[in-house]
Coordinates of C-alpha atoms in Angstrom, one line a residue:
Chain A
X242 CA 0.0 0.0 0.0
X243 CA 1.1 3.0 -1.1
X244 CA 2.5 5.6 1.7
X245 CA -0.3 7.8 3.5
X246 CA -0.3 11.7 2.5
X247 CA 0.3 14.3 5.0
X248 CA -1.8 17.6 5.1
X249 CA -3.0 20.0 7.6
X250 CA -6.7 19.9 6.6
X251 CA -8.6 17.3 4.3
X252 CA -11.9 19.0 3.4
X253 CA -15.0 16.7 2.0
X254 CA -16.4 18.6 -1.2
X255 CA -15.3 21.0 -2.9
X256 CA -18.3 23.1 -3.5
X257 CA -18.2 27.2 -2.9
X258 CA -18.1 26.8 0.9
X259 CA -15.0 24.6 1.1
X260 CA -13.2 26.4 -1.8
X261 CA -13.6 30.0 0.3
X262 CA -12.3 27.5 3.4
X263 CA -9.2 26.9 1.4
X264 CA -8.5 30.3 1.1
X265 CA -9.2 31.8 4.8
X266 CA -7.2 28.6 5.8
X267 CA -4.5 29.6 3.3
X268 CA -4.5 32.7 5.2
X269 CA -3.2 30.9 8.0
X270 CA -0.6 28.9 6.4
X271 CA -3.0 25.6 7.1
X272 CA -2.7 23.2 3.5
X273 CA -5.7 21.6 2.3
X274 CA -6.5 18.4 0.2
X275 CA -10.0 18.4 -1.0
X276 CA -12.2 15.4 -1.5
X277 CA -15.1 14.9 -4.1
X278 CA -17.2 12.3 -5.9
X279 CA -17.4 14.6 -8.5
X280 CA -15.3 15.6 -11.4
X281 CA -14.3 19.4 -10.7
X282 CA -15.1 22.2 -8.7
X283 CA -18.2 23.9 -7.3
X284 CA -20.3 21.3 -6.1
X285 CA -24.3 22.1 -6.1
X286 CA -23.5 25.1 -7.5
X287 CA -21.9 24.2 -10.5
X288 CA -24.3 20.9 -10.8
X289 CA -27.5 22.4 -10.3
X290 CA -27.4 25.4 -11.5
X291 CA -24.5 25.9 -13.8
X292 CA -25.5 29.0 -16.1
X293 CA -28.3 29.9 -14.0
X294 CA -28.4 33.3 -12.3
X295 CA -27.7 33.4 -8.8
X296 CA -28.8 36.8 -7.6
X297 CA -28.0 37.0 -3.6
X298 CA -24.3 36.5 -3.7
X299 CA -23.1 39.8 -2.3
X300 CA -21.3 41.9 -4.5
X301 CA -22.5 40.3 -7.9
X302 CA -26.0 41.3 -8.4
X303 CA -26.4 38.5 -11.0
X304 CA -23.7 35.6 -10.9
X305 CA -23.7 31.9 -12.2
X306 CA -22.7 29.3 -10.9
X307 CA -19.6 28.4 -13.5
X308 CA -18.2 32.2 -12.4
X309 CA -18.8 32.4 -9.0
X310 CA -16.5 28.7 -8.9
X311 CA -13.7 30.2 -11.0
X312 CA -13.5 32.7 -9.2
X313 CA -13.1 31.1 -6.0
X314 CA -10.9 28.8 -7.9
X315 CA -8.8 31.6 -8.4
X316 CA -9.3 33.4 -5.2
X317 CA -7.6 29.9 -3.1
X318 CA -4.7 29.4 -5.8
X319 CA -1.9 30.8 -3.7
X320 CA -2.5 27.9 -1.2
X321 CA -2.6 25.0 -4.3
X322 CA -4.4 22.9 -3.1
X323 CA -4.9 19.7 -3.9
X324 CA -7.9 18.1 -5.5
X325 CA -9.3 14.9 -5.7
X326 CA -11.9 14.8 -7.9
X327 CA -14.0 11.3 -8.3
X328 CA -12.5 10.1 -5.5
X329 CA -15.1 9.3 -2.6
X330 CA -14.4 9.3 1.6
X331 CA -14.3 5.3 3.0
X332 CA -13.1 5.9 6.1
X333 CA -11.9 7.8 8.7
X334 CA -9.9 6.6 11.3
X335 CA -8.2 8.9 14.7
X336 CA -4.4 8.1 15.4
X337 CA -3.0 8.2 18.8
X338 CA -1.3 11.7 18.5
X339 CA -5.0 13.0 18.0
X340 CA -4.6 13.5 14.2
X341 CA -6.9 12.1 11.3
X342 CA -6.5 9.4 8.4
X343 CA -9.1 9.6 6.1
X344 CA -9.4 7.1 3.4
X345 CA -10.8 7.1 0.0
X346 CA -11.7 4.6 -2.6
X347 CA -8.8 4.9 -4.8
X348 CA -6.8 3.6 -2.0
X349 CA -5.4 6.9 -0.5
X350 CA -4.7 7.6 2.9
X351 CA -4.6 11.2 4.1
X352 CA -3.1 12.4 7.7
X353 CA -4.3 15.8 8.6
X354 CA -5.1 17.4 11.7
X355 CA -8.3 18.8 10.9
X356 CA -11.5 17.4 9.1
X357 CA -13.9 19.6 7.3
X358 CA -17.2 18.6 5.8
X359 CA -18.5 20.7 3.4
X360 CA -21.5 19.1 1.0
X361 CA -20.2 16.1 -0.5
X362 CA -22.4 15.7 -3.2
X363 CA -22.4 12.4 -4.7
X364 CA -22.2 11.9 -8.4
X365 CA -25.9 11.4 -8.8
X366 CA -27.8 14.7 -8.2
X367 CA -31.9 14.1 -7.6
X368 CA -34.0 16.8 -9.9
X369 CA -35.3 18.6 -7.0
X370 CA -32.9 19.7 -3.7
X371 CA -29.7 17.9 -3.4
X372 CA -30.0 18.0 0.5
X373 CA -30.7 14.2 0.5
X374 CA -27.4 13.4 -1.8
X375 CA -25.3 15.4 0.0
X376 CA -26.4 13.6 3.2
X377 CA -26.6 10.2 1.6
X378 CA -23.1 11.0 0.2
X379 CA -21.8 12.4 4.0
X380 CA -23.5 9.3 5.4
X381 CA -21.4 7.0 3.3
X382 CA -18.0 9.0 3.6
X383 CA -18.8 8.5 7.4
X384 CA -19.7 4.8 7.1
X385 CA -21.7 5.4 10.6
X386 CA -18.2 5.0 12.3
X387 CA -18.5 8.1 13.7
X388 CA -21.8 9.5 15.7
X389 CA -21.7 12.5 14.8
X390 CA -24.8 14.6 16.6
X391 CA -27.1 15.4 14.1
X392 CA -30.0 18.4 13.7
X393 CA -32.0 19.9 11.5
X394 CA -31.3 17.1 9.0
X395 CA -27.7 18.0 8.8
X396 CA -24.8 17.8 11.1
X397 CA -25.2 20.0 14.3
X398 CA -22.5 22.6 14.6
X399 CA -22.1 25.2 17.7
X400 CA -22.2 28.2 15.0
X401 CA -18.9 30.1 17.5
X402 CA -16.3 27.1 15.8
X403 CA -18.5 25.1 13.2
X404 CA -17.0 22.1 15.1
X405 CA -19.2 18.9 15.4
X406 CA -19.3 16.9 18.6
X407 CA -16.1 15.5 17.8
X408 CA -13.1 17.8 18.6
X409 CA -11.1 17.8 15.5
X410 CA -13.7 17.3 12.8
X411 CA -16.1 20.5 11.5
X412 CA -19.3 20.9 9.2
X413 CA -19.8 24.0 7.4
X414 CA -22.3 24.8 4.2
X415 CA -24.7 22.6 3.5
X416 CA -23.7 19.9 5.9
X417 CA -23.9 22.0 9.0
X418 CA -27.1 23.2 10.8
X419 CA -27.5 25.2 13.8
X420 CA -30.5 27.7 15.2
X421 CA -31.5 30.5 12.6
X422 CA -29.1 28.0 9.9
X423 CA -29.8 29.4 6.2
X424 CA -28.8 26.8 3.2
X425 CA -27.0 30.2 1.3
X426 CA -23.6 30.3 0.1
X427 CA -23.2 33.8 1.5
X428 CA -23.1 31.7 5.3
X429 CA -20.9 28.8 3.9
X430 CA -18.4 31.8 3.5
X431 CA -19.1 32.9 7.1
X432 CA -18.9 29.7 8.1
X433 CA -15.3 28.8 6.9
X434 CA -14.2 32.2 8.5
X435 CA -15.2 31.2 12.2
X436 CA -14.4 27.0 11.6
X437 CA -11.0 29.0 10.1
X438 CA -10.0 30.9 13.5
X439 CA -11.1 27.3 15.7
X440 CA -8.9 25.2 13.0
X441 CA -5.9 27.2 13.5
X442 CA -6.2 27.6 17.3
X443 CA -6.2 23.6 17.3
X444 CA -3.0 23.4 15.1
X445 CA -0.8 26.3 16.5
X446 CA -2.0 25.7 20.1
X447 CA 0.2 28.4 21.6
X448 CA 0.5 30.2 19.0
X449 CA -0.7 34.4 18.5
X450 CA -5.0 34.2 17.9
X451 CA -4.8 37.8 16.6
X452 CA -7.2 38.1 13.8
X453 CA -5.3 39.6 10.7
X454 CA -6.8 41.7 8.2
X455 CA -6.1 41.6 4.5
X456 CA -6.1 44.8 3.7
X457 CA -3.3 45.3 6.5
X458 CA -1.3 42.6 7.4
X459 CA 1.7 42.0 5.9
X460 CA 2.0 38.5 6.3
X461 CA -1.3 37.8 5.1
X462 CA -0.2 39.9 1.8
X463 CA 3.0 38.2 1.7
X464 CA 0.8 34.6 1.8
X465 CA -1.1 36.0 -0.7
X466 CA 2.0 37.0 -3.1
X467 CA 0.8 40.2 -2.8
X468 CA 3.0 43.5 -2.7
X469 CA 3.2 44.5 0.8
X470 CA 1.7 48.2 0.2
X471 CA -0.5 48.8 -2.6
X472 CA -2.6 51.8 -1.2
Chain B
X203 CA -43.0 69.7 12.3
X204 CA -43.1 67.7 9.4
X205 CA -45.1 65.0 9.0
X206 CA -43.1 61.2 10.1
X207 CA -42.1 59.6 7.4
X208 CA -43.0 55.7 6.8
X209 CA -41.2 53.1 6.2
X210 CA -40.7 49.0 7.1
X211 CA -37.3 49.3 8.2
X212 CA -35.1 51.9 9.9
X213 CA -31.2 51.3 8.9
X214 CA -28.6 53.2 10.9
X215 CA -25.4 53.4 8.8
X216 CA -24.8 52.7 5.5
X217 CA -22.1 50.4 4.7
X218 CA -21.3 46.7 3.1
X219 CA -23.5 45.2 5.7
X220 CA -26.4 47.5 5.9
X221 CA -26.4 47.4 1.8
X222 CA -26.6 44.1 1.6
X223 CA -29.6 44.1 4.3
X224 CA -31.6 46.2 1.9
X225 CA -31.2 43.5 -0.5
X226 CA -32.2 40.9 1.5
X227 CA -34.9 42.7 3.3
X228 CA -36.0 43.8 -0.2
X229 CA -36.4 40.3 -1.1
X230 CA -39.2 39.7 1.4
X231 CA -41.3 43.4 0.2
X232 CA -39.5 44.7 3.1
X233 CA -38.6 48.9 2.3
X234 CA -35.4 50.2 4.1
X235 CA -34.6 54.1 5.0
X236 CA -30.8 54.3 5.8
X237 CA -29.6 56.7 7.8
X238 CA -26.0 58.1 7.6
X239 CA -23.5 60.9 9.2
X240 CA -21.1 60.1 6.0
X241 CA -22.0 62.4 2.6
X242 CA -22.3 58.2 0.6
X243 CA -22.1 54.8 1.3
X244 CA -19.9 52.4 1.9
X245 CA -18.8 53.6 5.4
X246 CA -15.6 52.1 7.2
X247 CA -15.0 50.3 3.9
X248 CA -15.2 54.1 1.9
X249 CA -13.5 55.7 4.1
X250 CA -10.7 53.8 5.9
X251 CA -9.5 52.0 2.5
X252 CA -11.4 53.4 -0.4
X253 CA -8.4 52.0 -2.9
X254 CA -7.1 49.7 -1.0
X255 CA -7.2 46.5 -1.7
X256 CA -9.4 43.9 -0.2
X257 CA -8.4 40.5 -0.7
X258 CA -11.1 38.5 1.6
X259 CA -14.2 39.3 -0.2
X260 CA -15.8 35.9 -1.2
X261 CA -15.3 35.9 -5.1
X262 CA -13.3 38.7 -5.3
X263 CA -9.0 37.7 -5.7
X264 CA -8.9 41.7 -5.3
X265 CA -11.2 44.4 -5.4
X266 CA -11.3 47.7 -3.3
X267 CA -13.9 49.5 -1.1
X268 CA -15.3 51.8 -3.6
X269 CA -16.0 49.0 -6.4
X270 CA -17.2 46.8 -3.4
X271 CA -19.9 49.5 -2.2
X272 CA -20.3 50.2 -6.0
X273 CA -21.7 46.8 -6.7
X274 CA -23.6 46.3 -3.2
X275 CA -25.4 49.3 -4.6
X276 CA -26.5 47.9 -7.3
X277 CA -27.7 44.7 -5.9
X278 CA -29.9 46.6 -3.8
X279 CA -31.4 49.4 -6.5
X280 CA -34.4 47.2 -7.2
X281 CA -35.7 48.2 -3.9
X282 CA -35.5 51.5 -4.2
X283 CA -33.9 52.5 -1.0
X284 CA -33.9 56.2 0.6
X285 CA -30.6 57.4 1.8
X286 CA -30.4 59.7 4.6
X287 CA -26.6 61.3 4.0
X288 CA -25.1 63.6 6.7
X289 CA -28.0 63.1 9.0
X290 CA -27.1 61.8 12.8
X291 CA -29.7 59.9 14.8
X292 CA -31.0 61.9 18.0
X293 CA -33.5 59.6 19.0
X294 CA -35.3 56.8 19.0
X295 CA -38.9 56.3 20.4
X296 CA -41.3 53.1 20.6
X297 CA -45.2 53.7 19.5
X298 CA -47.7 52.2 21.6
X299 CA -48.5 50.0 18.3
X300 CA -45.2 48.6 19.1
X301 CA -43.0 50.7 16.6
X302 CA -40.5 52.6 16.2
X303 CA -39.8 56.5 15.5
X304 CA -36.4 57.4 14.7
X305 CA -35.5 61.1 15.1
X306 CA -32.6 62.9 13.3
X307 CA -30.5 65.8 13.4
X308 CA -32.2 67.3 10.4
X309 CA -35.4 66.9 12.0
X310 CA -37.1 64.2 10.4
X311 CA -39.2 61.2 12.0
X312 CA -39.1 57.7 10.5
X313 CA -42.0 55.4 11.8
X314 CA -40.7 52.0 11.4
X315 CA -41.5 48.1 12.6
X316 CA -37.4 47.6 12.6
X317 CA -34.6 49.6 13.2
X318 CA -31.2 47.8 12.3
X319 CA -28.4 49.3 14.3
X320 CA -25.6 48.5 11.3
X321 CA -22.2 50.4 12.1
X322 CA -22.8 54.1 11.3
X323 CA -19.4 55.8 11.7
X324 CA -19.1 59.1 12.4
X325 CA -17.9 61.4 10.0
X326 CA -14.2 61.9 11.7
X327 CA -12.8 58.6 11.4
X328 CA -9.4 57.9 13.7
X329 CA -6.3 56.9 11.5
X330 CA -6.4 53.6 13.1
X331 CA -9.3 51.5 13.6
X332 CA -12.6 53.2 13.0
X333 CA -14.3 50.6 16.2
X334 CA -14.1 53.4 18.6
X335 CA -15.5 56.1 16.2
X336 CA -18.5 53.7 15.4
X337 CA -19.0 52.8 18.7
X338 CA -19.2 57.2 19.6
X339 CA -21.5 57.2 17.0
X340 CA -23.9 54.8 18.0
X341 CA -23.8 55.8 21.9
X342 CA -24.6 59.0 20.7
X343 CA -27.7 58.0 18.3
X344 CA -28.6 55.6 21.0
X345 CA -28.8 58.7 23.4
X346 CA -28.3 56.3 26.4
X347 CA -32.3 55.6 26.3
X348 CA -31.7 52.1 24.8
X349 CA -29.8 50.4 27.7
X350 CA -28.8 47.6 25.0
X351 CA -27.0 45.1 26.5
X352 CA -23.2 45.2 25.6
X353 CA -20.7 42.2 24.6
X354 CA -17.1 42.4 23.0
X355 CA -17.0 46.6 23.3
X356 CA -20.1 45.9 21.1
X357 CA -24.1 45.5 20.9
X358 CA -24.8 42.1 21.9
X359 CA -26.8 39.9 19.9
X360 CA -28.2 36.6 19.6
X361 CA -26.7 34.7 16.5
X362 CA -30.2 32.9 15.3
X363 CA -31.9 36.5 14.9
X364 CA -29.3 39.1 15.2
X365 CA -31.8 40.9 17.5
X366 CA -30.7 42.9 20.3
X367 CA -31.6 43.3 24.0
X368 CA -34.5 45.4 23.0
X369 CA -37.3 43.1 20.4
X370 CA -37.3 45.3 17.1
X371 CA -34.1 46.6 17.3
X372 CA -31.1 44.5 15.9
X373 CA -27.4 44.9 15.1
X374 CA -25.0 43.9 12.2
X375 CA -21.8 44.0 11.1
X376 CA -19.0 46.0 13.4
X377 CA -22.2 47.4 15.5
X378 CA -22.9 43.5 16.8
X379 CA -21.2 41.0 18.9
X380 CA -21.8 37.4 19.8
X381 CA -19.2 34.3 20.7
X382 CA -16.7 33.7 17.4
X383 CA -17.7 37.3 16.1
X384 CA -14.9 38.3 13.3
X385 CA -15.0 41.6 12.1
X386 CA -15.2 40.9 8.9
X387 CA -17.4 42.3 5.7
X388 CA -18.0 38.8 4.7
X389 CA -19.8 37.7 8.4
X390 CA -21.8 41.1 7.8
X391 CA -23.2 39.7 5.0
X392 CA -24.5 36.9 6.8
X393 CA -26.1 38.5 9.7
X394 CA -27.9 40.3 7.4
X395 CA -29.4 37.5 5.8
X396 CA -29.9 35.7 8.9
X397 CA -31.6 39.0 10.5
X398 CA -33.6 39.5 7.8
X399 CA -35.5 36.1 8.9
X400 CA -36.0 37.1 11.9
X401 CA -37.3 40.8 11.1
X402 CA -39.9 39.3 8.2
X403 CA -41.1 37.6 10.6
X404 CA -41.7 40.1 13.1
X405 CA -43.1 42.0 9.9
X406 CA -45.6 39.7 8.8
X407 CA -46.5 37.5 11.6
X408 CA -48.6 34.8 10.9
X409 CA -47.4 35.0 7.0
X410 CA -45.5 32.2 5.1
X411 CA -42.3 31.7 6.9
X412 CA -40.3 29.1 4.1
X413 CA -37.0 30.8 2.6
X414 CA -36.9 31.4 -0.6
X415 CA -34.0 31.2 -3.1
X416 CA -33.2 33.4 -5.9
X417 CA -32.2 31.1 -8.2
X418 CA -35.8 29.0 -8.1
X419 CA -38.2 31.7 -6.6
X420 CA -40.6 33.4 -9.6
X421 CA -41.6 35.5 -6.6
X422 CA -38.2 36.6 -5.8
X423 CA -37.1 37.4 -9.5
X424 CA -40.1 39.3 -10.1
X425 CA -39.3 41.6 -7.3
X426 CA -35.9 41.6 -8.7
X427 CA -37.1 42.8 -11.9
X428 CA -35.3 39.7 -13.5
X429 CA -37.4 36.8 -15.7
X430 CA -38.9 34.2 -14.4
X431 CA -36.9 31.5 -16.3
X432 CA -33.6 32.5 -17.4
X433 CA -32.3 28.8 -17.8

């Protein structure tokens, strides 16, 4: 068997939610590897509704689907992350030094300290609402080994970390629900922010928990191979 | 005295947040009148970094304060909302009908169901940081009448409704706190979706409470102005 992978954070789907969680993780100098059943980028939002306008992402007043992906595509690219596309989660499995292996059914094992679910569509899409394949795809990545509390239909989330009821492993977009818990990309973006600031405080424990700013921070910039002062 | 002017909803400040409320509101018939010490919108984002860039902006790789507020305009011209520039609230009052009157420096009256407490800077912004000048501002609209309770140097708020101490009055963006708040234009966005749940609600009680989406709502689009089936 082929050596496992190492990463800091394997995220399951790679819809609009867990794209924008590569970048604010980026941010923070935490690597991704992003699962998905399907074969590229943007989960529901490219499946369902490729070419057809999305009106409430803030900022665009008419979007589709195809852009808003390429976009955010383009917006995580400093970090490179890695994709695998067509590749669904078998397994997970919790080493002794409290880090993950999560397993897939081309054979790959990935070590990361961090587990994000975000959607998980599977390669089948139902006509009408994809919550049920996204669950039915989360269900099977999760292979009932792990009891994750559920509400709401979805995975139950304390909305101050996006953390599930195991330490380690968080749900955001879709697969998340908490109290007043919209199904809009505009919170999946939210949502990666604040499961962002807990994912870091778990893998720099010690570390400075100063937020940082884009606009001013020069080590964000740097990340970003940006020019330090472009005002 | 002039006769009170009438609207649904009562917005004090006008910047990324608030903008995008008027959207979202707008999407549920809801009509917002902004109020505002600065001469435009845009606020913190307008002022503090006008051109500089902003690199966390879901979707945007890089795109500046002025473009930012630009398009957030637009998305929320269908509804047709009334800006209140250089005007500073002096007062709030509640109705025995269980509203709200919102008195300004200019001497208008605003009856109102909701007042949305939504930054509101004041127009001499400190060189660094602009949470102190907001904060002035606010005390000072607020007149100390509205002992709203306080968390994180901030309004404190639930995050399910985004509703302050006082029922009817809520608080987004840098005007709000609650447990994981990040002061960030992206999480402004989201309380303002999830407050507008909460506030349509309080608007039409009894009515049908099911979110829409834009993407599938005919309802929606035609408030939009947008075709019913642009597939």
């Amino acid at each position: 068997m082929a050596q496992d992978d190492n990463t800091d954070v394997v995220i399951v789907g790679a819809g609009p939610a867990a794209l924008f969680a590569v970048f604010q993780l980026g941010l923070y100098d935490l690597r991704c590897q992003l699962v998905d059943s399907l074969g590229s980028a943007g989960g529901q939002c490219a499946v369902l509704y490729p070419d057809k306008p999305i009106y409430d992402a803030p900022g665009f007043p008419e979007i589709d689907g195809i852009e808003l992906t390429e976009r955010l595509l383009k917006q995580a690219s400093p970090f490179a992350p890695v994709f695998r596309y067509r590749e669904v989660v078998t397994d997970f499995q919790q080493t002794p030094d409290a880090r993950f292996v999560t397993r897939t059914d081309k054979g790959a094992g990935i070590r990361s300290s961090i587990v994000v679910l975000a959607g998980g569509l599977g390669p089948f899409v139902p006509p009408v609402g994809s919550v049920s394949a996204a669950e039915a795809s989360l269900e099977q990545g999760l292979a009932g080994q792990w009891p994750l509390k559920r509400s709401g239909g979805a995975i139950a989330v304390d909305p101050e970390r996006f953390e599930t009821s195991t330490p380690g492993i968080f749900a955001i977009g879709d697969a998340c629900h908490y109290p007043g818990k919209l199904r809009l990309i505009l919170s999946g973006f939210h949502e990666a922010a604040l499961m962002t600031q807990a994912a870091r405080r778990i893998c720099f424990a010690g570390g400075k928990t100063a937020l940082q700013y884009t606009t001013s921070s020069s080590r964000l910039k740097d990340r970003l191979g940006r020019p330090a002062d472009q005002a």
